[in-house]
Short mmCIF file of C-alpha atoms in Angstrom, two decimals:
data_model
loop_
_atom_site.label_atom_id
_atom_site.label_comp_id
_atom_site.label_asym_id
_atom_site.label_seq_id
_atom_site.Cartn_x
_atom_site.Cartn_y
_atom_site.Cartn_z
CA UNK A 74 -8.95 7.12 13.84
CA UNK A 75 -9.12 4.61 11.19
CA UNK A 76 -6.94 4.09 8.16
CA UNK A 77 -6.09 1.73 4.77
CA UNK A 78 -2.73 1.00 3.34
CA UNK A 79 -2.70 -0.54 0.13
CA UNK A 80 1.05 -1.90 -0.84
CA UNK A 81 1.39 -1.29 -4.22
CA UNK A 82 -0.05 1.28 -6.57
CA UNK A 83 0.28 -0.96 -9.42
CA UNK A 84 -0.19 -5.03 -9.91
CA UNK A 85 0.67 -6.82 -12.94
CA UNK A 86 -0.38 -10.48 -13.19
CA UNK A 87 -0.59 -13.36 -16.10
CA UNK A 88 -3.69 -14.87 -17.26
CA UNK A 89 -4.53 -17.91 -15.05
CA UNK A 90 -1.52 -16.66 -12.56
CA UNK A 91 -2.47 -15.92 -8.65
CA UNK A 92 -3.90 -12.24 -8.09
CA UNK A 93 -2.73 -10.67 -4.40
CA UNK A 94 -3.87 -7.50 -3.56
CA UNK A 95 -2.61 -6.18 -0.20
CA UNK A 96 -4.72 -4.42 2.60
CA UNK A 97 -3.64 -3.77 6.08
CA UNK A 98 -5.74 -1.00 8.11
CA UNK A 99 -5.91 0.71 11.47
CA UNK A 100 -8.66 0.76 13.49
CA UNK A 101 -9.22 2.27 17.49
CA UNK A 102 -12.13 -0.72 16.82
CA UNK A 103 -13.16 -3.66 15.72
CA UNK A 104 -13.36 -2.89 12.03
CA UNK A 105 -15.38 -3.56 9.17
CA UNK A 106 -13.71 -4.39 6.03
CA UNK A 107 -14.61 -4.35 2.26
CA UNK A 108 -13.05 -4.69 -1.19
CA UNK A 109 -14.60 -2.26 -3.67
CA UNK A 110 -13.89 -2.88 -7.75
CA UNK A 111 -13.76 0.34 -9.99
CA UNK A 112 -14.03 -0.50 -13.99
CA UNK A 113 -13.07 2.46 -15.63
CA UNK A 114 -15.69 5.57 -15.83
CA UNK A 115 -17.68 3.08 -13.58
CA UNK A 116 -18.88 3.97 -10.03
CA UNK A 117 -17.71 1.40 -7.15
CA UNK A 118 -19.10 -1.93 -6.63
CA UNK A 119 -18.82 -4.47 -3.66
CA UNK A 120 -16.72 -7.26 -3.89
CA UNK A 121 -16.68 -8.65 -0.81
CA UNK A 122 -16.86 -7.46 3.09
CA UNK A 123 -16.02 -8.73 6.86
CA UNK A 124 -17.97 -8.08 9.61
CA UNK A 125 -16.65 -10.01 12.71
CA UNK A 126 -18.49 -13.33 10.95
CA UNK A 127 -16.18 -15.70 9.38
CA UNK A 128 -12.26 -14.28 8.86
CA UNK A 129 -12.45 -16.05 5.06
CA UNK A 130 -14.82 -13.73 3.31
CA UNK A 131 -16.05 -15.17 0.31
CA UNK A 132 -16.67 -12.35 -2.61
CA UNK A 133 -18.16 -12.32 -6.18
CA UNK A 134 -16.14 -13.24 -9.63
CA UNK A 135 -13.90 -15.41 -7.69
CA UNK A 136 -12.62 -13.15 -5.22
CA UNK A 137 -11.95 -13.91 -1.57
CA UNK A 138 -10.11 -12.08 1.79
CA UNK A 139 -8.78 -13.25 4.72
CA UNK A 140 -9.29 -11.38 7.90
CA UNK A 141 -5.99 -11.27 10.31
CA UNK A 142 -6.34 -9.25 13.31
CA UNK A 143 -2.82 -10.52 14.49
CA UNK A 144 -1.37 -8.66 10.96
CA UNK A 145 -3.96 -6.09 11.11
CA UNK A 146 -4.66 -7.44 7.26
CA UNK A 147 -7.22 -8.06 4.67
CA UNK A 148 -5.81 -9.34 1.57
CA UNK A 149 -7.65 -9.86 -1.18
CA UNK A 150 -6.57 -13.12 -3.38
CA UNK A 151 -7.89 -14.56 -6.43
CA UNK A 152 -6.57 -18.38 -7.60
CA UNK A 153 -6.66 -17.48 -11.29
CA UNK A 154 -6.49 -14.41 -13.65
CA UNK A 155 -8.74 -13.22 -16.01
CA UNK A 156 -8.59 -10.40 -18.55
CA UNK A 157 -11.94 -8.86 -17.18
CA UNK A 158 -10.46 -8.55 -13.72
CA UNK A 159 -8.38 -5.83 -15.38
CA UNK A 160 -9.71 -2.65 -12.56
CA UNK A 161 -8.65 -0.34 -10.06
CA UNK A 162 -9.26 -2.34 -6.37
CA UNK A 163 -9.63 -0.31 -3.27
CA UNK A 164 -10.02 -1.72 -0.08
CA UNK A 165 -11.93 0.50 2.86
CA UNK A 166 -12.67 0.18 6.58
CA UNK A 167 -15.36 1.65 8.43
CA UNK A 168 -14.89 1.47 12.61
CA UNK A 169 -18.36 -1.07 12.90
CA UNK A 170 -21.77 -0.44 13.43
CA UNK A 171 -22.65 3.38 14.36
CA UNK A 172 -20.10 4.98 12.03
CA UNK A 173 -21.08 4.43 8.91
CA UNK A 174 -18.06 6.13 7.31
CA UNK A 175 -15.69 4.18 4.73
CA UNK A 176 -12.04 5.07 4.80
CA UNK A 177 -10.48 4.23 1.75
CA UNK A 178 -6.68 3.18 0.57
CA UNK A 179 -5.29 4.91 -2.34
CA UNK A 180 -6.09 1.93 -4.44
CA UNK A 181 -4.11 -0.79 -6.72
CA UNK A 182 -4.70 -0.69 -10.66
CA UNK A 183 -4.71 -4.26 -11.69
CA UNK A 184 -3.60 -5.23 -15.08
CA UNK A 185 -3.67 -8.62 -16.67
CA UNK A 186 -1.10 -9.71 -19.33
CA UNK A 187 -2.13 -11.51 -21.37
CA UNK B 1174 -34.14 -0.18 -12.23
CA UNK B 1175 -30.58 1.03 -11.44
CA UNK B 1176 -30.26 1.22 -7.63
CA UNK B 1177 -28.17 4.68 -7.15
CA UNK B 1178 -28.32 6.74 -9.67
CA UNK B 1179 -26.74 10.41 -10.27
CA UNK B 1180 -26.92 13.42 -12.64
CA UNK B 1181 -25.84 14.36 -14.93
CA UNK B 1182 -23.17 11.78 -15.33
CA UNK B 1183 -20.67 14.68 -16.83
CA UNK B 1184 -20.59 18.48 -16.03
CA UNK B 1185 -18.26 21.33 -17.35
CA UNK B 1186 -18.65 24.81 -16.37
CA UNK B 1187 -16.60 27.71 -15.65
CA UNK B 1188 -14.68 28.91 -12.23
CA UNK B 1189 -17.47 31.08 -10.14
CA UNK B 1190 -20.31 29.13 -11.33
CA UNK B 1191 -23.02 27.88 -9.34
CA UNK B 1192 -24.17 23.82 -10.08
CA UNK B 1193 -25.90 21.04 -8.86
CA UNK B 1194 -25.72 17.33 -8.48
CA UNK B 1195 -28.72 15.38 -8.36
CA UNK B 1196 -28.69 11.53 -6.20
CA UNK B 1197 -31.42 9.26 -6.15
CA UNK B 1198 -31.85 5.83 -4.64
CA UNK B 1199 -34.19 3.20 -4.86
CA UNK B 1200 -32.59 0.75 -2.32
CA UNK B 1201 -35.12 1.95 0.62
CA UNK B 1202 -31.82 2.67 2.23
CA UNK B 1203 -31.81 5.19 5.41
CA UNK B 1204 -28.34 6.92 5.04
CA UNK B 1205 -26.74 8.62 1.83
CA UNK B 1206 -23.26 10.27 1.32
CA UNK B 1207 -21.62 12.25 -1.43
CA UNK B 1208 -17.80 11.13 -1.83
CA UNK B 1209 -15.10 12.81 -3.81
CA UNK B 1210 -12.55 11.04 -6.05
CA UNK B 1211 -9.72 13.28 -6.96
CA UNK B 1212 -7.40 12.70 -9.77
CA UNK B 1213 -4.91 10.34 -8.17
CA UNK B 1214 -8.19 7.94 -7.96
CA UNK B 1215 -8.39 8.96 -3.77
CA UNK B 1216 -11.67 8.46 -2.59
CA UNK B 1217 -12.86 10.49 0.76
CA UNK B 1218 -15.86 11.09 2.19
CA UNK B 1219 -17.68 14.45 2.02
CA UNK B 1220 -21.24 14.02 3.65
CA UNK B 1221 -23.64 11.37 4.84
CA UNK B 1222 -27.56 12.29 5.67
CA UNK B 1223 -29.74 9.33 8.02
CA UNK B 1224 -33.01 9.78 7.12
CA UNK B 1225 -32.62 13.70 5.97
CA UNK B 1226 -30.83 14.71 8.86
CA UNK B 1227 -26.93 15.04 8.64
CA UNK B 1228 -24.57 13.13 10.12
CA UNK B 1229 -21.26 12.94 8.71
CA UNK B 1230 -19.48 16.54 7.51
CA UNK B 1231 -15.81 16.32 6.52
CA UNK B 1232 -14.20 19.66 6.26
CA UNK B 1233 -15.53 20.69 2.80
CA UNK B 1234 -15.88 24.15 2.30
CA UNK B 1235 -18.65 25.85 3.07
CA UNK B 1236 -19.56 26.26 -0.60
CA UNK B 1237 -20.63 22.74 -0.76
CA UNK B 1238 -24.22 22.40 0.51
CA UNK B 1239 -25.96 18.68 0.41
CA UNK B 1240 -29.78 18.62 0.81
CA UNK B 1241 -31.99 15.58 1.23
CA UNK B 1242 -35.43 16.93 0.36
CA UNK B 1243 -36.53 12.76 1.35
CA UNK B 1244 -34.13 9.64 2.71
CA UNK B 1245 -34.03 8.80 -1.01
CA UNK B 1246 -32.88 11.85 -2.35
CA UNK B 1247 -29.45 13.65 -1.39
CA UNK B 1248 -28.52 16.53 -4.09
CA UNK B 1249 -24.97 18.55 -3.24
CA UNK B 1250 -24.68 22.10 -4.53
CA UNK B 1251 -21.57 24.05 -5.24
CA UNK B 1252 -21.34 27.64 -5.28
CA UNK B 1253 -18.47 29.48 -6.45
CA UNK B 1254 -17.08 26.67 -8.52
CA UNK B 1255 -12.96 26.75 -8.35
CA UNK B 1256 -10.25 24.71 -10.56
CA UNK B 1257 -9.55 22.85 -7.53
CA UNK B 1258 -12.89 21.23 -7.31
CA UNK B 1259 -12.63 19.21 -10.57
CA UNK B 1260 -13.21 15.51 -9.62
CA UNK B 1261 -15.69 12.84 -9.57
CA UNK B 1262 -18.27 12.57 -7.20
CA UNK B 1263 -19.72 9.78 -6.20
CA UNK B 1264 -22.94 9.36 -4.40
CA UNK B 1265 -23.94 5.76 -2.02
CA UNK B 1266 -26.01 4.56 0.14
CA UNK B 1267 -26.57 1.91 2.62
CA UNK B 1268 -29.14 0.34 4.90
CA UNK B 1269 -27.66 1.08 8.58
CA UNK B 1270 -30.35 0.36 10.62
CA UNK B 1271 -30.74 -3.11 9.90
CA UNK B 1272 -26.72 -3.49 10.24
CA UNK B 1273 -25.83 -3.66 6.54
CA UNK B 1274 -23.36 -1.24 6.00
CA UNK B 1275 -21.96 -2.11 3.22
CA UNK B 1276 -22.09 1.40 0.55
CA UNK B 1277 -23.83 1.08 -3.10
CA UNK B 1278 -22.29 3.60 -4.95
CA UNK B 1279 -23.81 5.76 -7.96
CA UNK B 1280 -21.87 6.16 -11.68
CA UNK B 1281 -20.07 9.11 -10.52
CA UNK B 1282 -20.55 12.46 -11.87
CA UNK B 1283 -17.53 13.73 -13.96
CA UNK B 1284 -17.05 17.71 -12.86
CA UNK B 1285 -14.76 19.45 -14.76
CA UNK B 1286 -14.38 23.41 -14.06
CA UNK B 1287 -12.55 25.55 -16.33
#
């Protein structure tokens, strides 16, 4: 069975300061990974996702993930705050190709000070 | 031209009631799903249909019923609305076939029963 942990419920960061959101899953398989942003009273959007390609995923608005098998992680980083990244992050696995379904962590609620 | 959409985005009815929630996407994708977001912001998966025919069915009560009249429609009906099933759902999709698994989610609808 697969599962998400997300360490820490809440994340509060400065303006221009490092963002780390932390992911580590569990997987019987070699997972798939993805970072999903949530604006409020928004649906879900992609920000980024591994797929057994290269362990450094590259994602949209800055965002990036590295892949650890060893640590069973996928943290997502970004170098440099900004008051739109303000969201609730959630970071899912889905056991690779042939079951399709995400498993989701709880989530971390981002805030920016500014 | 938005890619999933869902309706209505808001919905407030009365325990015992009988509703519906509409999904439509215009991806081309093969496989839909209906998730449910509670209020803690935990995302699970409900249902998923591959080209109308389903594939995925958490334990949901029997008084949720998805139908995919066509691979780019998936509606879910609830009968017997109850307190408990107040949340947001979420519709997605995604292209499996071709290996790109990655979900698009819909706006969510907003079901409050009272």
């Amino acid at each position: 069975a697969q599962s998400v942990t997300q360490l820490g419920s809440h994340v509060s960061v400065s303006e221009g300061a490092l963002v780390l959101l932390r992911c580590n899953y569990s997987s019987s398989v070699p997972p798939y990974l993805f970072w999903y942003v949530q604006y409020p009273n928004q649906g879900l959007q992609l920000l980024l996702k591994y797929t057994s390609a290269a362990t450094l995923v590259k994602g949209i608005n800055g965002f990036e993930a590295e892949f650890k098998k060893s640590e069973t992680s996928f943290h997502l980083t970004k170098p440099s705050a900004h008051m739109s990244d303000a969201a609730e992050y959630f970071c899912a696995v889905s056991e690779s190709f042939g079951n399709e379904k995400l498993t989701f962590g709880t989530g971390t609620r981002l805030t920016i000070i500014p | 031209d938005t890619a999933v959409s869902q309706t209505p985005k808001y919905l407030v009815t009365q325990m015992g009631n009988d509703k519906s929630i509409k999904c439509e996407q215009n991806l081309g994708h093969d496989t839909m799903y209906w998730y449910k977001q509670d209020s803690k912001k935990f995302l699970k998966i409900m249902f998923s249909y591959n080209n109308k025919e389903l594939i995925i069915n958490e334990t949901v009560p029997n008084r949720f019923s998805p139908k995919s009249p066509d691979k780019a429609h998936l509606n879910l009906h609830i009968n017997s609305l109850e307190l408990g099933d107040s949340a947001v759902y979420f519709c997605a999709s995604s292209q499996v076939r071709t290996g790109r698994i990655e979900a698009f989610f819909g706006q969510g609808t907003r079901l409050t029963v009272v």
